[in-house]
C-alpha positions as a Python dict, from the first residue, in 0.01 Angstrom:
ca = {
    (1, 'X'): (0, 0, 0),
    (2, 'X'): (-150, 117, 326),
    (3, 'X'): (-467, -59, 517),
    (4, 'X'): (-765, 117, 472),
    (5, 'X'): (-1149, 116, 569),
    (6, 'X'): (-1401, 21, 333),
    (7, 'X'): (-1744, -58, 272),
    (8, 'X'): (-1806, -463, 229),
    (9, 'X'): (-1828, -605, -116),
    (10, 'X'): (-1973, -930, -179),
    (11, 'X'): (-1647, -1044, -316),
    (12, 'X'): (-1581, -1000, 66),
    (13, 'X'): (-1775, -1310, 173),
    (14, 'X'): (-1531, -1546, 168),
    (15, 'X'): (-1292, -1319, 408),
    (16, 'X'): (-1584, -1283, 598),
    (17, 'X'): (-1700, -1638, 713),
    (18, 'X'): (-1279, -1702, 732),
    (19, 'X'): (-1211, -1408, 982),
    (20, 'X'): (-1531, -1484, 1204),
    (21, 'X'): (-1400, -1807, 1270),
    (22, 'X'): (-1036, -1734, 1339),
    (23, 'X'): (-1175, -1492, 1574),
    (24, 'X'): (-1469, -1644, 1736),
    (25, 'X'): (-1330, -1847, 2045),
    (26, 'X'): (-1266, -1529, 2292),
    (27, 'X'): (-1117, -1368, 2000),
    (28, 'X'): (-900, -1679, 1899),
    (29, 'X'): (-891, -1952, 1626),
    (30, 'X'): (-1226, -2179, 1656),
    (31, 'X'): (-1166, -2386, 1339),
    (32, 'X'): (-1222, -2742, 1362),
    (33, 'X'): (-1475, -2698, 1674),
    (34, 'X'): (-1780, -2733, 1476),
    (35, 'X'): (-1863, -2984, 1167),
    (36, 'X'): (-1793, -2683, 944),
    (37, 'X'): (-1589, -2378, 976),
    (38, 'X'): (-1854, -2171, 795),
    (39, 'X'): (-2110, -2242, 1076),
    (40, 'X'): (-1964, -1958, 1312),
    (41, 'X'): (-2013, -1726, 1015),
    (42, 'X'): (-2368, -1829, 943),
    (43, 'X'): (-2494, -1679, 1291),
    (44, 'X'): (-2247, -1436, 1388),
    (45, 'X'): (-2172, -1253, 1080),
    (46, 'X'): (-2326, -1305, 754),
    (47, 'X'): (-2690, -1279, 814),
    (48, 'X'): (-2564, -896, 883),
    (49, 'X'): (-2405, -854, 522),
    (50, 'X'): (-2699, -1022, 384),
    (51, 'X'): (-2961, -839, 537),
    (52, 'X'): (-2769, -500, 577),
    (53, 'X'): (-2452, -457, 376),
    (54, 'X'): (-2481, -84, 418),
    (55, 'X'): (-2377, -118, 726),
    (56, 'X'): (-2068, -332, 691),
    (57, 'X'): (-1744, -232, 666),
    (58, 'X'): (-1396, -407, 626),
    (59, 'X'): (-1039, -358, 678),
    (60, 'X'): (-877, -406, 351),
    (61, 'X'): (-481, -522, 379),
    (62, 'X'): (-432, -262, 105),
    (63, 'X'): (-423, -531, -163),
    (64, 'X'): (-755, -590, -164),
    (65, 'X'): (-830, -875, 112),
    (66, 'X'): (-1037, -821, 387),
    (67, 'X'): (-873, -870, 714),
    (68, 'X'): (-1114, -743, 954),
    (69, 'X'): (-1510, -649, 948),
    (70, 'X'): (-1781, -471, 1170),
    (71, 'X'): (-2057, -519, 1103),
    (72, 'X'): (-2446, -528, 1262),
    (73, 'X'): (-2824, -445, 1244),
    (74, 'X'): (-2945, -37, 1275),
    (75, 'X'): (-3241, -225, 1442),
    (76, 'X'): (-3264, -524, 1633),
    (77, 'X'): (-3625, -637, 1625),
    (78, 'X'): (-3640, -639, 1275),
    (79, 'X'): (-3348, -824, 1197),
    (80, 'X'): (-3462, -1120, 1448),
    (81, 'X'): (-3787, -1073, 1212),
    (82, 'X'): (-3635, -1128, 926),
    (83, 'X'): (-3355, -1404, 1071),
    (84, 'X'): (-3660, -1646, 1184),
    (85, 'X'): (-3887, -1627, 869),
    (86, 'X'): (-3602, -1581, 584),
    (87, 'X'): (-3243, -1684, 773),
    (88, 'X'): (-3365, -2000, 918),
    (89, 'X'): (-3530, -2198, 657),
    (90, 'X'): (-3279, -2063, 395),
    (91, 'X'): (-2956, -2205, 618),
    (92, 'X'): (-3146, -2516, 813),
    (93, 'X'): (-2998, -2767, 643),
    (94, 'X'): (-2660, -2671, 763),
    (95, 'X'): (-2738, -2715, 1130),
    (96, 'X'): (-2940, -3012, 1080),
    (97, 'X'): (-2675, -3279, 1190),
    (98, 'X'): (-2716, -3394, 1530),
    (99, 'X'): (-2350, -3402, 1633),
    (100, 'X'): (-2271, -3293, 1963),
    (101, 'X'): (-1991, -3034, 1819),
    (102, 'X'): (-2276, -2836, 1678),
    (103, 'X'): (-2534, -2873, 1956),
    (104, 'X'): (-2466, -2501, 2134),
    (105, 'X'): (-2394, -2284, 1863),
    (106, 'X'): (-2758, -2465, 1672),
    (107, 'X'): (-2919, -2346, 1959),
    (108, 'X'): (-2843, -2021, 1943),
    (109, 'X'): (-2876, -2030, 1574),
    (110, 'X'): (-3272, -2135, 1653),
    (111, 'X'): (-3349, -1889, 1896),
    (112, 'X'): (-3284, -1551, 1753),
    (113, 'X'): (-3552, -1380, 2006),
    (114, 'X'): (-3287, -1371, 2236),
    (115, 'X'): (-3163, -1099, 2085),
    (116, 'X'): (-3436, -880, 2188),
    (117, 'X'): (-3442, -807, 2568),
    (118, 'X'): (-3619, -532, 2753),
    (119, 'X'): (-3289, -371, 2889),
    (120, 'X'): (-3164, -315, 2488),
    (121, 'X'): (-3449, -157, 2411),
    (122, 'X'): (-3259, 202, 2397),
    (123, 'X'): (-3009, 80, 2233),
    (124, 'X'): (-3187, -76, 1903),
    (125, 'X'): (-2867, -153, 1708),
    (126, 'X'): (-2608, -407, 1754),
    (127, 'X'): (-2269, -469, 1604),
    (128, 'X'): (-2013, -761, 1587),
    (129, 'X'): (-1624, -653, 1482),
    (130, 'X'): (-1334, -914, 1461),
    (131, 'X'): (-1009, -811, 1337),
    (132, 'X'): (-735, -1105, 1253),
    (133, 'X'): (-438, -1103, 1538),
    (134, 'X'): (-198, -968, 1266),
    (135, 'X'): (-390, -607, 1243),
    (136, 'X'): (-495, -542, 1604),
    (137, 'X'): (-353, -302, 1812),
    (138, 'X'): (-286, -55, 1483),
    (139, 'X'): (-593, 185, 1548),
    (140, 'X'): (-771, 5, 1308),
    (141, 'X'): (-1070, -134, 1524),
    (142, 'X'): (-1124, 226, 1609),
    (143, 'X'): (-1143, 338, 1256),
    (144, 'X'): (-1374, 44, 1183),
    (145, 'X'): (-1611, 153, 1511),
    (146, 'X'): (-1588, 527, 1354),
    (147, 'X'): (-1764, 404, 1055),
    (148, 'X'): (-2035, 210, 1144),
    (149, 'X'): (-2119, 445, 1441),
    (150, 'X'): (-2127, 665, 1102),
    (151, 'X'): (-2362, 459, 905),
    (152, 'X'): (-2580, 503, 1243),
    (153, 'X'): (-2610, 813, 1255),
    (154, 'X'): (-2700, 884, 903),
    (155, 'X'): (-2998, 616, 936),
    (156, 'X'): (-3118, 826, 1256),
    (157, 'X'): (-3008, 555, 1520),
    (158, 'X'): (-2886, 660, 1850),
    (159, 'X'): (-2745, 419, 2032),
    (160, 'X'): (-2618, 74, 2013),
    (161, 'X'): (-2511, -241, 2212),
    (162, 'X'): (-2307, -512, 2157),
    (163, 'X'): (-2228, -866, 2414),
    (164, 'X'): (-1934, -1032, 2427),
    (165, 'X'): (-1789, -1325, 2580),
    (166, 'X'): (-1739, -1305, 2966),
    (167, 'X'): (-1388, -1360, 2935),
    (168, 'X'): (-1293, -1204, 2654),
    (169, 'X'): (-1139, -939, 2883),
    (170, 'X'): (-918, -777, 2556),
    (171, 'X'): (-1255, -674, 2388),
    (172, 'X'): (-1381, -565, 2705),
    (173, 'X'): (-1146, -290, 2745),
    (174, 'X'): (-1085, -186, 2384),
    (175, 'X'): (-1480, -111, 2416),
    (176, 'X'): (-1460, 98, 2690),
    (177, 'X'): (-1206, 311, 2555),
    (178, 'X'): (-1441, 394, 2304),
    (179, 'X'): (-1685, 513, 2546),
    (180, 'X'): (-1856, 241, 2591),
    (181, 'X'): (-2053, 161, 2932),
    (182, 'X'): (-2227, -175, 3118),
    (183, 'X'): (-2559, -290, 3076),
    (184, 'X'): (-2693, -477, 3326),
    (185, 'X'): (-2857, -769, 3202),
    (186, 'X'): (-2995, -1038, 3462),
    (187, 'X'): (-2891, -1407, 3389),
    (188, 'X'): (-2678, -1286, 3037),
    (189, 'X'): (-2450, -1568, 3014),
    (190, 'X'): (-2250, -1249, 2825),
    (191, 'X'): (-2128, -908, 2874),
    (192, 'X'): (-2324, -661, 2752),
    (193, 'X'): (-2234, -259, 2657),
    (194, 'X'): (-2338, -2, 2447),
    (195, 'X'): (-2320, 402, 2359),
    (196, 'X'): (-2474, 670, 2158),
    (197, 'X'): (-2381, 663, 1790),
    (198, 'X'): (-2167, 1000, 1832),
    (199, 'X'): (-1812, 1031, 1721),
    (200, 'X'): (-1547, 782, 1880),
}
């Protein structure tokens, strides 16, 4: 069977928290940097198929497993909203621990506002994708971009952003081929780009 795109399941949540954090350090394996693998998943990816799974999509191995996502927010300010009063007490408990592994990533977990800056404001969506090692480079990150910037479009958004990791210099460039441009963000500690919601 062939790889295909597909629209998330919640039999997909498993795959999801797994591929976030075998993809979260620069686009590399981060397991065993935090006191729980799921952790990663908690901020950077499942808040979106919780709040939003219309506007998640996987790669499916053709047997079924999800081996890549994209996933994201048609608009920003509301899903910070929702990720303080609703996210936050419902997933506290997990970043409770004081243990210096967890420190960073807690902090960002407790301060969604940062999210929302004056410079994204014409670009009210955002998006995370991760695709494992094994199925990059195969089109299939394009294919995924095609369908959210889809799901975008149908909802009436026009543009979105995404940031990345400075050095993450791969995802950098596979962005820009898809028409993707800079947004200059003072002090971002990230790279940030975005584009219309048009075809890729």
């Amino acid at each position: 069977m062939q790889p295909f795109i597909r629209a998330y399941r919640p039999t997909d949540l498993d795959a999801i928290y797994d591929i976030c954090v075998r993809t979260a350090a620069s686009g590399g394996d981060a397991r065993g940097r935090h006191t729980s693998d799921r952790m990663l998943g908690d901020v950077w990816a499942v808040p979106y198929v919780t709040r939003e799974p219309e506007h998640a999509h996987v790669l499916d191995d053709g047997a079924g497993a999800a081996v890549g996502y994209i996933l994201g927010t048609a608009d920003t300010v509301a899903f910070v909203k929702w990720f303080r009063e609703e996210w936050i007490p419902e997933k506290a408990g997990t970043f409770a621990a004081d243990d210096p592994r967890d420190r960073e990533l807690a902090a960002v977990f407790n301060s969604p506002e940062k999210m929302v800056r004056p410079e994204f404001a014409d670009y009210p969506a955002h998006l995370h994708i991760d695709v494992l090692p094994a199925w990059q480079g195969q089109g299939r990150g394009r294919a995924l971009m095609a369908a959210f910037l889809a799901g975008l479009r149908a909802a009436g958004v026009e543009r979105v952003h995404l940031g990345m990791a400075a050095e993450n210099t791969g995802a950098y460039a596979f962005y820009r081929k898809l028409g993707f441009h800079d947004i200059a963000v003072p002090n971002p500690g990230a790279r940030f780009v975005g584009r219309d919601t048009g075809p890729v």
